[in-house]
PDB file of C-alpha atoms in Angstrom:
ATOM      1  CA  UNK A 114      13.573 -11.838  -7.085  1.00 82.00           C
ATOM      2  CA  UNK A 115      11.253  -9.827  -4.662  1.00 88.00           C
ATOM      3  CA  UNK A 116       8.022 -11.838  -3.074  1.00 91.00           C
ATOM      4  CA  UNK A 117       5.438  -9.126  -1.106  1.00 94.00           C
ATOM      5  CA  UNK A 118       2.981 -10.534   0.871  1.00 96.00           C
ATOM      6  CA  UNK A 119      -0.128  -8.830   2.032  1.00 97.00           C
ATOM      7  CA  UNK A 120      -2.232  -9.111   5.004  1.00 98.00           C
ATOM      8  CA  UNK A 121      -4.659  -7.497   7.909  1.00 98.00           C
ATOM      9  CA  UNK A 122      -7.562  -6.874   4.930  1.00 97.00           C
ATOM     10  CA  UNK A 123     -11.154  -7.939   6.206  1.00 98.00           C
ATOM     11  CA  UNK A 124     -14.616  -7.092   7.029  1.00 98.00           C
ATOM     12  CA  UNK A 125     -14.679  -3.224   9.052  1.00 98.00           C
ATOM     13  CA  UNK A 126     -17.695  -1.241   9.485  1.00 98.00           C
ATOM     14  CA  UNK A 127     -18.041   2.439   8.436  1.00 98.00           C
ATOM     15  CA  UNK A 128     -15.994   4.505  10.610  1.00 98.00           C
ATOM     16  CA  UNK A 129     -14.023   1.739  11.534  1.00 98.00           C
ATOM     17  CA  UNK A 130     -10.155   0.998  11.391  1.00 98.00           C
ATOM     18  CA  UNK A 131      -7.438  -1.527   9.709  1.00 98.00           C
ATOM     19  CA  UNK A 132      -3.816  -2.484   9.610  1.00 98.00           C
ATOM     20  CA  UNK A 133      -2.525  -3.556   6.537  1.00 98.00           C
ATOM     21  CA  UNK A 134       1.078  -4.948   6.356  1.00 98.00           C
ATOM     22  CA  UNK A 135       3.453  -5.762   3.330  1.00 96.00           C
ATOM     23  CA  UNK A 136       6.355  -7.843   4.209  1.00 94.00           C
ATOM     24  CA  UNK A 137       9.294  -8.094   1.931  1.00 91.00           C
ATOM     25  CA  UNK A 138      11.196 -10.678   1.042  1.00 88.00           C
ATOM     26  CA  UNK A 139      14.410 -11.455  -1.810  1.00 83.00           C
ATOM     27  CA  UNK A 140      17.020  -9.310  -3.323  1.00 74.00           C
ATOM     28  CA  UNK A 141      16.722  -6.175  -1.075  1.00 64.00           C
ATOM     29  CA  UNK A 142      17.794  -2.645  -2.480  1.00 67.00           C
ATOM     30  CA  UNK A 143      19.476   0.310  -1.150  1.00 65.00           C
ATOM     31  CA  UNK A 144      16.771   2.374  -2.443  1.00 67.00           C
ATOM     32  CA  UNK A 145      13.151   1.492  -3.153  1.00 87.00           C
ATOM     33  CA  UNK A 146       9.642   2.858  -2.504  1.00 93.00           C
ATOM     34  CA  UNK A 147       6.796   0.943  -1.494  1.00 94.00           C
ATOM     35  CA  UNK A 148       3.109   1.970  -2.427  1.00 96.00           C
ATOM     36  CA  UNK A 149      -0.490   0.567  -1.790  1.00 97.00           C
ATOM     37  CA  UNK A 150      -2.944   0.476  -4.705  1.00 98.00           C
ATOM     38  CA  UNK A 151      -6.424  -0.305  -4.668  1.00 97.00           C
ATOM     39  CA  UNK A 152      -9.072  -2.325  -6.680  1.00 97.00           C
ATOM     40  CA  UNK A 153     -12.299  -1.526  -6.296  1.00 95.00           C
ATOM     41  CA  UNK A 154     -15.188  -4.041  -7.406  1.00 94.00           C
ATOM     42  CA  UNK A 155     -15.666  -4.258 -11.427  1.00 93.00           C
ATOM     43  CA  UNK A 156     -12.714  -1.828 -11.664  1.00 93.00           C
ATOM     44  CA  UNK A 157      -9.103  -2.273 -12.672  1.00 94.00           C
ATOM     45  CA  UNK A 158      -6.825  -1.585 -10.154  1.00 92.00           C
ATOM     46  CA  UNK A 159      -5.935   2.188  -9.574  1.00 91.00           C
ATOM     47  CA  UNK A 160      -2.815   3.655 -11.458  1.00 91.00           C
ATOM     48  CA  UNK A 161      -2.365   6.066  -8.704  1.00 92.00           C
ATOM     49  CA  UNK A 162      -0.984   4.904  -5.540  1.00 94.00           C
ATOM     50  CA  UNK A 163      -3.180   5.954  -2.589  1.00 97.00           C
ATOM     51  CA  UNK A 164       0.062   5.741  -0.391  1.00 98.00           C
ATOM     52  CA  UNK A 165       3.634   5.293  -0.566  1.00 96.00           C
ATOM     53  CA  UNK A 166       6.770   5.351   1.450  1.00 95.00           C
ATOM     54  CA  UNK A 167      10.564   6.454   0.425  1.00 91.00           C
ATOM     55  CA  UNK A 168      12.389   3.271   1.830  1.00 85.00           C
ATOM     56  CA  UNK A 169      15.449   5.357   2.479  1.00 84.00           C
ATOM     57  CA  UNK A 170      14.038   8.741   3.896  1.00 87.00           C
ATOM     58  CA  UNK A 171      10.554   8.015   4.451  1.00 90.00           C
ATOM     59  CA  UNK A 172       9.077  10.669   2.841  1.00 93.00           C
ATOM     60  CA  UNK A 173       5.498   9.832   1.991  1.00 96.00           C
ATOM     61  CA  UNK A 174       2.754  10.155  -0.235  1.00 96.00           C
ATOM     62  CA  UNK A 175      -1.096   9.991   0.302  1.00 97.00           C
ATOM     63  CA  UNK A 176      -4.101   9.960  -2.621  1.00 96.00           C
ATOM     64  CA  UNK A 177      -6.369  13.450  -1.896  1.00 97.00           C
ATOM     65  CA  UNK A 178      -9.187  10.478  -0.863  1.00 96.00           C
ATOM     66  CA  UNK A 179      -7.294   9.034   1.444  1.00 97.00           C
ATOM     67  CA  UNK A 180      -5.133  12.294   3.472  1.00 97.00           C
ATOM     68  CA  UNK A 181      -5.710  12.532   7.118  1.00 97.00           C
ATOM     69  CA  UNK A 182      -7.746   8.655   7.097  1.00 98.00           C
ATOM     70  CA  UNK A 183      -4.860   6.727   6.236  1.00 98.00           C
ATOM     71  CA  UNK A 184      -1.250   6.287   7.604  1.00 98.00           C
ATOM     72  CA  UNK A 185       1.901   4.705   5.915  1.00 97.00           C
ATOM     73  CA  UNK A 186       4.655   3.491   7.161  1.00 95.00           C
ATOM     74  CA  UNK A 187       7.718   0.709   7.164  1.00 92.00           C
ATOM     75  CA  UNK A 188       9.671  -1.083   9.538  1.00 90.00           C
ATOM     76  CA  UNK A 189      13.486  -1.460   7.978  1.00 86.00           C
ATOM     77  CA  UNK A 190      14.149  -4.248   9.915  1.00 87.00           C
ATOM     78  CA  UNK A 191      11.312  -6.414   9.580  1.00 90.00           C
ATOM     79  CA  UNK A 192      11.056  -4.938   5.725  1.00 89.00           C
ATOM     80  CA  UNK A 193       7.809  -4.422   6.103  1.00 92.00           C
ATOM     81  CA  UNK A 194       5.068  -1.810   5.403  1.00 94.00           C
ATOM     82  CA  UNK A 195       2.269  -0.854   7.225  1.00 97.00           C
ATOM     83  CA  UNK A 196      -0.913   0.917   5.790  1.00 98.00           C
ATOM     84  CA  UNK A 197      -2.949   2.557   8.808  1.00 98.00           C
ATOM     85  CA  UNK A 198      -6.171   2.771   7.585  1.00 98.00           C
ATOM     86  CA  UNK A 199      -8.942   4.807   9.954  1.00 98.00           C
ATOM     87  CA  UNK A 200     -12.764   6.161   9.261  1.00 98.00           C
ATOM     88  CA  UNK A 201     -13.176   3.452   6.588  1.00 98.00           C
ATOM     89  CA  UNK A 202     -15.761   4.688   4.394  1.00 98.00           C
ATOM     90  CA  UNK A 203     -17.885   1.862   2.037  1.00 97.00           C
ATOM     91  CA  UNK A 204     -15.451   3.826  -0.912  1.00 96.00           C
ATOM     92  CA  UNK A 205     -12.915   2.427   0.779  1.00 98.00           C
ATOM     93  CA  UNK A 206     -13.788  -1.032  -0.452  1.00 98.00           C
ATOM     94  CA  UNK A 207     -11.189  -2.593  -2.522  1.00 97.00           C
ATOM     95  CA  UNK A 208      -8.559  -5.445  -2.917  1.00 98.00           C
ATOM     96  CA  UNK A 209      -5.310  -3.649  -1.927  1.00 98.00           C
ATOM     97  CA  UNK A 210      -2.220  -4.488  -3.323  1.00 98.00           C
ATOM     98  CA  UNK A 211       1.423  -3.553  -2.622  1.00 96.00           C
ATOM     99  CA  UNK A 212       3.884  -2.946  -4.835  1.00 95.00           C
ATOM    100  CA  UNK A 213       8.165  -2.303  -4.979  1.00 94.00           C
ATOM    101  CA  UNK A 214       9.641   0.724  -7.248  1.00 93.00           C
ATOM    102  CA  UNK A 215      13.253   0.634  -7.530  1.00 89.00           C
ATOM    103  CA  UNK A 216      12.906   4.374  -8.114  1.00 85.00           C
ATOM    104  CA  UNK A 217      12.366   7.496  -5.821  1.00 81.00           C
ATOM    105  CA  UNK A 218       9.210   8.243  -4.572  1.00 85.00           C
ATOM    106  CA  UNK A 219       6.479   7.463  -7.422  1.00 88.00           C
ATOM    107  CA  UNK A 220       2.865   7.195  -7.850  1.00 89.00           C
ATOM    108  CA  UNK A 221       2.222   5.987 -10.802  1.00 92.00           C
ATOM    109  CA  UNK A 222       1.300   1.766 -11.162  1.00 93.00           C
ATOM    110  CA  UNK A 223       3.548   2.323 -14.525  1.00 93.00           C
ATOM    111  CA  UNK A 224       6.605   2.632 -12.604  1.00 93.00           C
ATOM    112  CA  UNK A 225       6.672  -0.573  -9.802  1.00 94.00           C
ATOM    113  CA  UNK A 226       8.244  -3.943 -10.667  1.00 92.00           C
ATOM    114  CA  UNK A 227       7.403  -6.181  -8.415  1.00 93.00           C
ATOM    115  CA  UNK A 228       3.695  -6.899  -6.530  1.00 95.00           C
ATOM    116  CA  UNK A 229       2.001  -8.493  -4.179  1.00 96.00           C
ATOM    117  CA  UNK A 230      -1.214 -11.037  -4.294  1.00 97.00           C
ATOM    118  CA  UNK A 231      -3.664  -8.897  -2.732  1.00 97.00           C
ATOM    119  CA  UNK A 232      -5.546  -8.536   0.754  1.00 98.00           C
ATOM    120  CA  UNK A 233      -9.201  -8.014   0.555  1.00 98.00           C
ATOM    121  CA  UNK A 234     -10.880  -4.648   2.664  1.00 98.00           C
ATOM    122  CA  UNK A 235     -14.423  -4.738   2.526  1.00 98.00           C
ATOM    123  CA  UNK A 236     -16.257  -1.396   4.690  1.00 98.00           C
ATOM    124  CA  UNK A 237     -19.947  -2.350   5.156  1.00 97.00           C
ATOM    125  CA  UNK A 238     -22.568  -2.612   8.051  1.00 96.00           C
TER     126      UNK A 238
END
């Protein structure tokens, strides 16, 4: 059994910066990826990751929306995950959610097994 926590969401004006983190807990694996998705009001949650993070290598992957604004990246020790998130845009707005893969670097919503509750990011003046 995994648990992921989420944390750091809250109220940023345009332009304006967060830290998200994703602590993992449990069964640990040898090899896992760890992505952030995003709900945005009256929508179901994205089934593209906007980032994620190889676990082993730390090779990365970032939505088109997001490149050069946000910033992934993990802490083995502390198994955690850190989403760097910079010029926050109202867009931006969202529950975010983490989420475990027990395969290589993935996208896709289809392919994670375990998630986390939610932190809430809200970009407005």
């Amino acid at each position: 059994e995994v648990q992921l926590v989420e944390s750091g969401g809250g109220l940023v004006q345009p332009g304006g910066s967060l830290r998200l983190s994703c602590a993992a807990s449990g069964d640990t694996f040898d090899y896992y990826t760890i992505g952030w998705f995003r709900q945005g009001p009256g929508k179901e949650r994205g089934e593209v990751s906007v980032a994620c993070i190889d676990s082993n290598d730390g090779s990365t992957y970032y939505a088109d929306s997001v490149k050069g604004r946000f910033t992934i990246s993990r802490d083995k020790v502390k198994n955690t995950v850190y989403l760097e998130m910079s010029s926050l845009r109202p867009e931006d707005t969202a529950v975010y959610y983490c989420g475990i893969s027990l395969l290589g670097i993935v996208a896709s919503a289809s392919m994670y097994d375990y998630w986390g509750q939610g932190t809430q990011v809200t970009v407005s003046s």
